[in-house]
mmCIF file of C-alpha atoms in Angstrom:
data_model
loop_
_atom_site.group_PDB
_atom_site.id
_atom_site.type_symbol
_atom_site.label_atom_id
_atom_site.label_comp_id
_atom_site.label_asym_id
_atom_site.label_seq_id
_atom_site.Cartn_x
_atom_site.Cartn_y
_atom_site.Cartn_z
ATOM 1 C CA MET A 1 36.548 9.958 31.996
ATOM 2 C CA ASP A 2 36.443 6.245 32.885
ATOM 3 C CA HIS A 3 35.715 3.732 30.143
ATOM 4 C CA CYS A 4 34.118 1.262 32.564
ATOM 5 C CA PRO A 5 31.698 1.791 35.418
ATOM 6 C CA PRO A 6 33.216 1.777 38.894
ATOM 7 C CA ASP A 7 33.210 -1.476 40.843
ATOM 8 C CA GLY A 8 29.885 -2.105 42.507
ATOM 9 C CA ALA A 9 28.020 -0.085 39.875
ATOM 10 C CA SER A 10 25.048 -1.582 38.081
ATOM 11 C CA HIS A 11 25.929 -3.993 35.279
ATOM 12 C CA GLU A 12 23.205 -2.507 33.090
ATOM 13 C CA ILE A 13 22.467 1.003 31.972
ATOM 14 C CA VAL A 14 18.798 1.836 31.489
ATOM 15 C CA PHE A 15 18.213 4.943 29.390
ATOM 16 C CA LYS A 16 15.520 6.577 27.282
ATOM 17 C CA LEU A 17 15.646 6.376 23.510
ATOM 18 C CA SER A 18 13.568 8.792 21.486
ATOM 19 C CA HIS A 19 12.610 7.979 17.902
ATOM 20 C CA GLY A 20 10.173 10.312 16.195
ATOM 21 C CA LEU A 21 7.275 10.765 18.583
ATOM 22 C CA LYS A 22 8.064 7.552 20.471
ATOM 23 C CA MET A 23 10.031 7.295 23.681
ATOM 24 C CA MET A 24 11.188 3.878 24.857
ATOM 25 C CA GLN A 25 13.394 2.468 27.592
ATOM 26 C CA VAL A 26 16.473 0.540 26.525
ATOM 27 C CA LYS A 27 18.824 -1.598 28.624
ATOM 28 C CA VAL A 28 22.365 -2.446 27.634
ATOM 29 C CA PRO A 29 25.306 -3.841 29.608
ATOM 30 C CA SER A 30 27.369 -1.072 31.180
ATOM 31 C CA ASP A 31 30.404 -2.123 29.131
ATOM 32 C CA ALA A 32 28.473 -2.020 25.814
ATOM 33 C CA ASP A 33 29.336 0.164 22.870
ATOM 34 C CA PHE A 34 26.908 2.212 20.786
ATOM 35 C CA LEU A 35 26.638 -0.561 18.199
ATOM 36 C CA ALA A 36 24.911 -2.630 20.918
ATOM 37 C CA VAL A 37 22.538 0.311 21.445
ATOM 38 C CA LYS A 38 21.800 0.333 17.694
ATOM 39 C CA VAL A 39 20.999 -3.394 17.824
ATOM 40 C CA ALA A 40 18.570 -2.769 20.705
ATOM 41 C CA ALA A 41 17.104 0.199 18.788
ATOM 42 C CA ARG A 42 16.628 -1.949 15.676
ATOM 43 C CA ASP A 43 14.794 -4.560 17.743
ATOM 44 C CA ALA A 44 12.560 -1.905 19.308
ATOM 45 C CA THR A 45 11.858 0.219 16.215
ATOM 46 C CA GLY A 46 12.562 -1.920 13.161
ATOM 47 C CA VAL A 47 14.977 0.685 11.764
ATOM 48 C CA PRO A 48 17.944 -1.150 10.209
ATOM 49 C CA ILE A 49 21.288 -0.460 11.897
ATOM 50 C CA GLU A 50 22.894 0.964 8.761
ATOM 51 C CA GLU A 51 20.158 3.616 8.552
ATOM 52 C CA GLN A 52 20.482 4.745 12.185
ATOM 53 C CA THR A 53 22.237 7.746 13.636
ATOM 54 C CA LEU A 54 22.419 7.962 17.425
ATOM 55 C CA LEU A 55 22.694 11.343 19.111
ATOM 56 C CA PHE A 56 23.754 11.899 22.712
ATOM 57 C CA ARG A 57 23.753 15.432 24.076
ATOM 58 C CA GLY A 58 22.951 16.643 20.575
ATOM 59 C CA ARG A 59 26.012 15.062 18.939
ATOM 60 C CA PRO A 60 26.363 11.907 16.841
ATOM 61 C CA VAL A 61 28.182 9.029 18.538
ATOM 62 C CA SER A 62 30.429 6.419 16.930
ATOM 63 C CA ASP A 63 29.475 2.741 16.930
ATOM 64 C CA GLY A 64 32.709 1.666 18.642
ATOM 65 C CA ASP A 65 32.532 4.207 21.494
ATOM 66 C CA ALA A 66 31.760 2.791 24.931
ATOM 67 C CA VAL A 67 28.372 3.892 26.244
ATOM 68 C CA TYR A 68 29.573 4.484 29.806
ATOM 69 C CA ALA A 69 32.716 6.320 28.674
ATOM 70 C CA ALA A 70 30.567 8.703 26.614
ATOM 71 C CA GLY A 71 28.707 9.669 29.788
ATOM 72 C CA VAL A 72 25.498 7.663 29.333
ATOM 73 C CA ARG A 73 24.065 6.785 32.735
ATOM 74 C CA ASN A 74 20.774 5.440 34.033
ATOM 75 C CA GLY A 75 18.037 7.836 32.972
ATOM 76 C CA SER A 76 20.087 9.460 30.182
ATOM 77 C CA LYS A 77 18.323 10.290 26.920
ATOM 78 C CA LEU A 78 19.541 9.327 23.442
ATOM 79 C CA MET A 79 17.907 10.236 20.157
ATOM 80 C CA LEU A 80 17.628 7.926 17.166
ATOM 81 C CA THR A 81 17.299 9.390 13.697
ATOM 82 C CA GLN A 82 17.034 7.511 10.458
ATOM 83 C CA SER A 83 17.910 8.353 6.888
ATOM 84 C CA GLU A 84 15.383 10.122 4.681
ATOM 85 C CA GLU A 85 15.472 7.216 2.219
ATOM 86 C CA SER A 86 14.514 4.803 4.975
ATOM 87 C CA ARG A 87 11.580 6.992 6.005
ATOM 88 C CA ARG A 88 10.422 7.193 2.396
ATOM 89 C CA VAL A 89 10.564 3.397 2.019
ATOM 90 C CA ALA A 90 8.630 2.939 5.282
ATOM 91 C CA ALA A 91 5.972 5.425 4.137
ATOM 92 C CA THR A 92 5.642 3.610 0.801
ATOM 93 C CA ALA A 93 5.294 0.283 2.615
ATOM 94 C CA ASN A 94 2.539 1.697 4.846
ATOM 95 C CA GLN A 95 0.744 3.100 1.819
ATOM 96 C CA SER A 96 0.991 -0.265 0.049
ATOM 97 C CA LEU A 97 -0.315 -2.123 3.117
ATOM 98 C CA ASN A 98 -3.287 0.273 3.283
ATOM 99 C CA GLN A 99 -3.923 -0.316 -0.421
ATOM 100 C CA ILE A 100 -3.840 -4.094 0.132
ATOM 101 C CA ALA A 101 -6.286 -3.779 3.047
ATOM 102 C CA ALA A 102 -8.736 -1.778 0.902
ATOM 103 C CA LEU A 103 -8.485 -4.278 -1.962
ATOM 104 C CA ARG A 104 -8.935 -7.159 0.471
ATOM 105 C CA LYS A 105 -12.280 -5.710 1.567
ATOM 106 C CA GLN A 106 -13.385 -5.720 -2.071
ATOM 107 C CA VAL A 107 -12.283 -9.334 -2.403
ATOM 108 C CA ASP A 108 -14.233 -10.222 0.765
ATOM 109 C CA ASN A 109 -17.405 -8.652 -0.657
ATOM 110 C CA LEU A 110 -17.044 -10.412 -4.007
ATOM 111 C CA GLU A 111 -16.353 -13.720 -2.265
ATOM 112 C CA GLN A 112 -19.671 -13.342 -0.409
ATOM 113 C CA GLU A 113 -21.402 -12.742 -3.730
ATOM 114 C CA LEU A 114 -19.767 -15.877 -5.151
ATOM 115 C CA CYS A 115 -20.960 -17.904 -2.159
ATOM 116 C CA SER A 116 -24.503 -16.617 -2.730
ATOM 117 C CA ALA A 117 -24.293 -17.590 -6.413
ATOM 118 C CA GLU A 118 -23.071 -21.077 -5.483
ATOM 119 C CA ILE A 119 -25.983 -21.463 -3.071
ATOM 120 C CA SER A 120 -28.398 -20.235 -5.749
ATOM 121 C CA PHE A 121 -27.094 -22.876 -8.165
ATOM 122 C CA SER A 122 -27.714 -25.630 -5.637
ATOM 123 C CA SER A 123 -31.226 -24.194 -5.066
ATOM 124 C CA SER A 124 -32.057 -24.755 -8.751
ATOM 125 C CA ASN A 125 -32.263 -21.085 -9.731
ATOM 126 C CA PRO A 126 -32.296 -20.398 -13.477
ATOM 127 C CA ALA A 127 -28.869 -21.300 -14.823
ATOM 128 C CA GLY A 128 -28.869 -18.453 -17.392
ATOM 129 C CA ALA A 129 -28.912 -15.774 -14.699
ATOM 130 C CA LEU A 130 -26.146 -17.558 -12.814
ATOM 131 C CA VAL A 131 -23.991 -17.804 -15.942
ATOM 132 C CA LYS A 132 -24.318 -14.046 -16.332
ATOM 133 C CA GLU A 133 -23.558 -13.475 -12.602
ATOM 134 C CA SER A 134 -20.537 -15.800 -12.648
ATOM 135 C CA GLY A 135 -19.226 -13.945 -15.727
ATOM 136 C CA ARG A 136 -19.573 -10.620 -13.889
ATOM 137 C CA LEU A 137 -17.797 -12.014 -10.822
ATOM 138 C CA GLN A 138 -15.016 -13.446 -12.971
ATOM 139 C CA GLU A 139 -14.454 -10.036 -14.530
ATOM 140 C CA MET A 140 -14.411 -8.338 -11.119
ATOM 141 C CA PHE A 141 -11.885 -10.862 -9.767
ATOM 142 C CA GLU A 142 -9.644 -10.297 -12.795
ATOM 143 C CA ARG A 143 -9.833 -6.517 -12.317
ATOM 144 C CA LEU A 144 -8.767 -6.945 -8.711
ATOM 145 C CA LEU A 145 -5.847 -9.122 -9.816
ATOM 146 C CA LEU A 146 -4.712 -6.238 -12.026
ATOM 147 C CA LYS A 147 -5.031 -3.802 -9.111
ATOM 148 C CA PHE A 148 -2.895 -6.089 -6.929
ATOM 149 C CA ASP A 149 -0.279 -6.097 -9.695
ATOM 150 C CA GLU A 150 0.024 -2.326 -9.202
ATOM 151 C CA VAL A 151 0.903 -2.686 -5.501
ATOM 152 C CA VAL A 152 4.642 -2.305 -4.961
ATOM 153 C CA GLY A 153 6.704 -3.305 -1.977
ATOM 154 C CA VAL A 154 9.020 -5.833 -0.441
ATOM 155 C CA GLY A 155 8.971 -8.082 2.599
ATOM 156 C CA ASP A 156 5.651 -7.984 4.414
ATOM 157 C CA VAL A 157 3.983 -6.051 1.591
ATOM 158 C CA ARG A 158 5.057 -8.655 -0.964
ATOM 159 C CA ASP A 159 3.871 -11.519 1.287
ATOM 160 C CA LYS A 160 0.437 -9.967 1.900
ATOM 161 C CA ARG A 161 0.047 -9.162 -1.788
ATOM 162 C CA LYS A 162 0.977 -12.733 -2.752
ATOM 163 C CA GLU A 163 -1.513 -14.138 -0.234
ATOM 164 C CA GLN A 164 -4.352 -12.080 -1.729
ATOM 165 C CA VAL A 165 -3.367 -12.860 -5.331
ATOM 166 C CA GLN A 166 -3.422 -16.593 -4.551
ATOM 167 C CA ARG A 167 -6.803 -16.167 -2.888
ATOM 168 C CA LEU A 168 -8.123 -14.354 -5.962
ATOM 169 C CA GLN A 169 -6.817 -17.107 -8.216
ATOM 170 C CA ARG A 170 -8.712 -19.708 -6.153
ATOM 171 C CA LEU A 171 -11.861 -17.573 -6.365
ATOM 172 C CA CYS A 172 -11.443 -17.338 -10.155
ATOM 173 C CA GLU A 173 -11.271 -21.149 -10.290
ATOM 174 C CA ARG A 174 -14.436 -21.450 -8.192
ATOM 175 C CA THR A 175 -16.176 -18.969 -10.479
ATOM 176 C CA GLU A 176 -15.115 -20.908 -13.567
ATOM 177 C CA ASN A 177 -16.412 -24.136 -11.987
ATOM 178 C CA LEU A 178 -19.752 -22.496 -11.213
ATOM 179 C CA LYS A 179 -19.976 -21.160 -14.760
ATOM 180 C CA SER A 180 -19.209 -24.636 -16.171
ATOM 181 C CA LYS A 181 -21.863 -26.252 -13.965
ATOM 182 C CA CYS A 182 -24.410 -23.647 -15.029
ATOM 183 C CA ASN A 183 -23.554 -24.132 -18.704
ATOM 184 C CA SER A 184 -23.807 -27.916 -18.433
ATOM 185 C CA ASP A 185 -27.054 -27.589 -16.489
ATOM 186 C CA SER A 186 -28.441 -25.308 -19.236
ATOM 187 C CA ALA A 187 -27.363 -27.795 -21.938
ATOM 188 C CA SER A 188 -29.031 -30.638 -20.018
ATOM 189 C CA ALA A 189 -32.252 -28.631 -19.740
ATOM 190 C CA LEU A 190 -32.244 -28.027 -23.509
ATOM 191 C CA LEU A 191 -31.778 -31.746 -24.196
ATOM 192 C CA ILE A 192 -34.753 -32.619 -21.978
ATOM 193 C CA ILE A 193 -37.012 -30.193 -23.844
#
């Protein structure tokens, strides 16, 4: 079998790559090896090269083998599999991202409550009730911080978790400021009486 395409043949091979339930088209130069296919597969699927196994005609192929020499032509089908460990890590990351999304909704709701409390303070509502409300919000924010500490992951998961933790810390500061204003407002009211 020839290692290079015949003269006049296309300089690219376009083939189908199946990964799980996904089917995608991949283009590589006709003189490429299977390592180049793995690079294209990584870009398309996010599966790291070292965790990939490529199958052609039901058999694993070696990274250094030439694609054309192995018989891959336009329209051929290759299958990409990935290690079980990689799938487990990806599943954990998805679970962590879902957990972060659910916690974020709780943070959003509590932030709205904090905004309402801040508006109530500026509307001269009784400071005692606002002190109690700001204490409740502070406790809820701290509980959410603890829940975010339980989220595990790396990369994108870690970045999203960090973003929400920093947001919660800012909300805790706002809550403390509101509580301080309410306490000083209550002390001022007592001095006037």
